[in-house]
């Protein structure tokens, strides 16, 4: 099994470096449903990133939207690591060649000012730990050919992470209704994805609670200063090279991203 975990890690690393997606890992290198082994692959990738000098800056929660879960037949959340190398400035053009099969989704970013080492967190603990919120766009990506993923494939692939963009309008948690805040993601002035906070496990704070408890139990808790991406508030949208996207979230403001012209493996 250890050899298969190493092989899965190598295939994902090769896909990232060559720009050529690899076949699904499930049923080939990793057993169907073996999430524990998938996280071991993810940890190997995290060590490699840190070995290249990347700094962990937080975590992303994935598979929180029912629409996204139904797309891939996955019915539980997952998580991946965020590093400084994944951060892109608001409105800054992203070279399309950095990505294989990019898609965008609008999310809420929690920025923490307290460590969360206790697995038995209360809602009050979470509220006290959140310094501020930001609107965010996650540029998700997959090293698995054709986005043919299961929970095992996406977990191994750092929860299908790519890049992330944070807005610059911090808001206090008390000033935003996380469950009811509406979201619209636009391309060329037209809505391409709509949703609300309730689409994210019923409330994005529930997603943060799941992640904080999960990481605390694993001995790698969230820390003060971490950025946590809540998970999608609506359906993912495939990226068109040369296009610009803007997400607006009620009470949080807006955030933008755009892409250079070129070709991805989706096109």
Coordinates of C-alpha atoms in Angstrom, one line a residue:
X1 CA 0.0 0.0 0.0
X2 CA 2.8 2.4 0.8
X3 CA 4.2 1.9 -2.7
X4 CA 0.8 2.8 -4.2
X5 CA 0.6 5.9 -2.0
X6 CA 4.0 7.0 -3.3
X7 CA 3.0 6.2 -6.8
X8 CA -0.2 8.3 -6.5
X9 CA 1.8 11.2 -5.2
X10 CA 4.3 10.9 -8.1
X11 CA 1.5 10.9 -10.7
X12 CA -0.2 14.0 -9.2
X13 CA 3.2 15.8 -9.0
X14 CA 4.0 14.8 -12.7
X15 CA 0.5 16.0 -13.8
X16 CA 1.2 19.4 -12.1
X17 CA 4.6 19.8 -13.6
X18 CA 3.8 18.6 -17.1
X19 CA 0.3 20.1 -17.4
X20 CA -1.0 16.7 -18.4
X21 CA -3.7 15.2 -16.1
X22 CA -3.4 11.7 -14.9
X23 CA -6.1 9.0 -14.9
X24 CA -8.3 8.6 -11.7
X25 CA -6.4 7.2 -8.8
X26 CA -9.4 5.3 -7.2
X27 CA -9.5 1.6 -7.9
X28 CA -6.1 1.8 -9.5
X29 CA -3.6 3.0 -6.9
X30 CA -6.0 3.8 -4.1
X31 CA -8.9 1.6 -3.0
X32 CA -12.4 3.0 -3.6
X33 CA -13.5 4.9 -0.5
X34 CA -10.1 4.8 1.2
X35 CA -10.1 8.5 2.4
X36 CA -7.4 7.8 5.0
X37 CA -4.9 6.8 2.3
X38 CA -5.9 9.7 0.1
X39 CA -5.1 12.1 3.0
X40 CA -1.7 10.4 3.3
X41 CA -1.0 11.3 -0.4
X42 CA -2.1 14.8 0.3
X43 CA 0.3 15.0 3.2
X44 CA 3.2 14.0 0.9
X45 CA 2.3 16.8 -1.4
X46 CA 2.2 19.2 1.5
X47 CA 5.7 18.2 2.5
X48 CA 6.9 18.7 -1.1
X49 CA 5.3 22.2 -1.2
X50 CA 7.0 23.1 2.1
X51 CA 10.2 21.7 0.8
X52 CA 10.0 24.2 -2.1
X53 CA 9.7 27.0 0.4
X54 CA 5.9 27.5 0.3
X55 CA 4.4 28.6 3.5
X56 CA 1.1 27.3 4.8
X57 CA -1.4 30.1 5.2
X58 CA -4.6 28.2 6.0
X59 CA -6.9 25.6 4.6
X60 CA -9.8 25.2 2.2
X61 CA -13.0 23.2 2.7
X62 CA -14.4 21.4 -0.3
X63 CA -17.5 19.6 -1.2
X64 CA -19.8 21.7 1.0
X65 CA -22.3 22.6 -1.6
X66 CA -25.0 20.0 -2.4
X67 CA -24.8 21.0 -6.1
X68 CA -21.0 20.3 -6.2
X69 CA -21.5 17.0 -4.2
X70 CA -24.1 15.8 -6.7
X71 CA -21.9 16.7 -9.6
X72 CA -19.2 14.3 -8.4
X73 CA -21.3 11.8 -6.4
X74 CA -19.5 12.8 -3.1
X75 CA -21.5 13.4 0.1
X76 CA -19.1 14.6 2.7
X77 CA -16.8 17.6 3.0
X78 CA -13.0 17.4 2.5
X79 CA -10.1 19.8 3.1
X80 CA -6.8 20.8 1.6
X81 CA -3.9 23.1 2.5
X82 CA -3.5 26.7 1.3
X83 CA 0.0 28.1 0.8
X84 CA 1.3 31.6 0.0
X85 CA 2.1 30.5 -3.5
X86 CA -1.6 29.9 -4.2
X87 CA -2.7 33.4 -3.3
X88 CA -3.5 35.8 -6.2
X89 CA -4.3 39.5 -5.7
X90 CA -7.8 40.9 -6.3
X91 CA -8.2 41.5 -10.1
X92 CA -4.7 40.3 -10.9
X93 CA -4.5 38.4 -14.2
X94 CA -3.8 34.7 -13.7
X95 CA -1.6 33.0 -16.4
X96 CA -3.8 30.2 -17.7
X97 CA -0.8 28.0 -18.1
X98 CA -0.5 27.7 -14.3
X99 CA -3.6 25.6 -14.3
X100 CA -4.8 22.4 -16.0
X101 CA -8.6 22.4 -15.9
X102 CA -9.6 25.5 -13.9
X103 CA -13.0 26.3 -12.6
X104 CA -14.1 29.2 -10.3
X105 CA -16.4 29.3 -7.4
X106 CA -17.4 32.1 -4.9
X107 CA -16.7 31.5 -1.3
X108 CA -16.4 33.2 2.1
X109 CA -13.0 33.5 3.6
X110 CA -12.7 33.4 7.4
X111 CA -9.5 35.0 8.8
X112 CA -8.7 33.8 12.3
X113 CA -7.1 35.6 15.2
X114 CA -7.1 32.7 17.7
X115 CA -5.8 29.1 17.6
X116 CA -8.4 26.4 17.6
X117 CA -6.7 23.3 19.3
X118 CA -9.8 21.9 21.0
X119 CA -11.7 19.2 19.1
X120 CA -14.9 20.0 21.1
X121 CA -15.5 23.5 19.9
X122 CA -18.7 25.4 20.5
X123 CA -20.3 27.9 18.1
X124 CA -19.2 30.7 20.6
X125 CA -15.6 29.4 20.4
X126 CA -15.7 29.8 16.6
X127 CA -17.3 33.2 16.6
X128 CA -14.6 34.5 19.0
X129 CA -11.9 33.1 16.9
X130 CA -12.9 34.8 13.6
X131 CA -11.2 38.2 13.2
X132 CA -12.9 39.1 10.0
X133 CA -14.5 37.8 6.8
X134 CA -13.5 38.5 3.1
X135 CA -15.2 37.7 -0.2
X136 CA -13.2 35.1 -2.1
X137 CA -12.9 33.3 -5.4
X138 CA -11.4 29.9 -5.3
X139 CA -9.8 28.8 -8.6
X140 CA -10.2 25.1 -8.3
X141 CA -8.3 22.7 -10.5
X142 CA -7.9 19.0 -10.9
X143 CA -4.8 16.9 -11.8
X144 CA -7.3 14.1 -12.6
X145 CA -8.2 13.8 -16.3
X146 CA -11.7 15.2 -17.2
X147 CA -12.5 16.0 -13.5
X148 CA -13.4 12.3 -13.2
X149 CA -13.1 12.4 -9.4
X150 CA -14.4 10.6 -6.4
X151 CA -13.8 11.6 -2.7
X152 CA -10.5 9.6 -2.9
X153 CA -9.2 11.4 -6.0
X154 CA -10.0 14.9 -4.8
X155 CA -8.7 14.4 -1.3
X156 CA -5.4 13.0 -2.6
X157 CA -5.2 16.0 -5.0
X158 CA -5.3 18.5 -2.1
X159 CA -9.0 18.8 -2.4
X160 CA -8.7 19.9 -6.1
X161 CA -7.0 23.1 -5.1
X162 CA -5.5 25.6 -7.5
X163 CA -5.3 29.2 -6.5
X164 CA -7.4 31.6 -4.4
X165 CA -8.3 35.3 -4.6
X166 CA -9.3 37.4 -1.6
X167 CA -11.2 40.6 -1.7
X168 CA -10.0 43.7 0.2
X169 CA -13.2 44.6 2.1
X170 CA -12.9 43.0 5.6
X171 CA -16.2 42.7 7.5
X172 CA -17.0 41.7 11.0
X173 CA -18.8 38.4 11.5
X174 CA -21.5 40.1 13.5
X175 CA -22.4 42.3 10.5
X176 CA -23.0 39.5 8.0
X177 CA -25.9 37.0 7.9
X178 CA -23.8 34.0 6.8
X179 CA -26.8 31.8 6.1
X180 CA -28.8 34.2 4.1
X181 CA -26.1 36.2 2.3
X182 CA -26.7 36.0 -1.4
X183 CA -24.0 35.4 -4.0
X184 CA -23.7 36.1 -7.7
X185 CA -20.7 35.2 -9.8
X186 CA -20.7 37.1 -13.1
X187 CA -18.8 36.7 -16.4
X188 CA -19.0 39.6 -19.0
X189 CA -21.8 41.1 -16.9
X190 CA -24.0 38.0 -17.0
X191 CA -24.6 35.7 -13.9
X192 CA -23.0 32.3 -14.3
X193 CA -23.5 31.0 -10.8
X194 CA -25.8 32.1 -8.0
X195 CA -26.2 30.9 -4.5
X196 CA -26.3 31.8 -0.8
X197 CA -24.5 31.0 2.4
X198 CA -27.1 28.3 3.2
X199 CA -25.7 26.3 0.2
X200 CA -22.5 25.7 2.3
X201 CA -23.5 23.0 4.7
X202 CA -26.5 25.1 5.7
X203 CA -24.2 27.9 7.0
X204 CA -20.6 28.5 6.3
X205 CA -19.9 28.6 10.0
X206 CA -20.9 24.9 10.1
X207 CA -18.2 24.2 7.5
X208 CA -15.6 26.1 9.6
X209 CA -16.8 24.1 12.7
X210 CA -16.3 20.8 10.8
X211 CA -12.8 21.7 9.6
X212 CA -11.6 23.1 13.0
X213 CA -12.8 19.9 14.8
X214 CA -11.3 17.6 12.1
X215 CA -7.9 19.3 12.1
X216 CA -7.8 19.5 15.9
X217 CA -8.5 15.8 16.2
X218 CA -5.7 15.2 13.7
X219 CA -3.2 17.1 15.8
X220 CA -2.8 19.9 13.2
X221 CA -5.2 22.6 14.4
X222 CA -6.1 25.9 12.8
X223 CA -3.9 28.8 14.0
X224 CA -4.3 32.5 14.5
X225 CA -3.7 34.2 11.1
X226 CA -5.0 31.3 9.1
X227 CA -7.3 31.9 6.1
X228 CA -10.1 29.3 5.8
X229 CA -12.1 29.1 2.5
X230 CA -15.7 28.1 3.4
X231 CA -16.5 26.0 0.4
X232 CA -18.7 27.0 -2.6
X233 CA -21.8 29.1 -2.2
X234 CA -23.0 27.9 -5.6
X235 CA -22.1 25.8 -8.6
X236 CA -18.5 25.8 -10.0
X237 CA -18.0 27.4 -13.4
X238 CA -15.4 26.3 -16.0
X239 CA -12.9 29.0 -16.8
X240 CA -12.8 30.5 -20.3
X241 CA -9.2 31.6 -21.2
X242 CA -9.1 35.4 -21.5
X243 CA -12.2 35.8 -19.3
X244 CA -12.8 37.9 -16.2
X245 CA -15.1 36.9 -13.3
X246 CA -16.5 38.9 -10.4
X247 CA -18.2 37.5 -7.3
X248 CA -20.5 39.7 -5.2
X249 CA -21.6 38.5 -1.8
X250 CA -24.3 40.3 0.2
X251 CA -22.7 42.2 3.1
X252 CA -19.2 41.3 2.0
X253 CA -18.6 43.2 -1.1
X254 CA -16.9 41.9 -4.3
X255 CA -13.8 40.2 -5.6
X256 CA -12.5 39.7 -9.1
X257 CA -10.2 37.5 -11.1
X258 CA -9.2 37.3 -14.7
X259 CA -7.2 34.9 -16.9
X260 CA -4.8 35.3 -19.7
X261 CA -5.6 33.9 -23.1
X262 CA -4.3 30.5 -24.0
X263 CA -5.3 26.8 -23.8
X264 CA -6.1 24.6 -20.9
X265 CA -6.4 20.8 -21.0
X266 CA -10.2 21.3 -20.9
X267 CA -10.1 23.1 -24.3

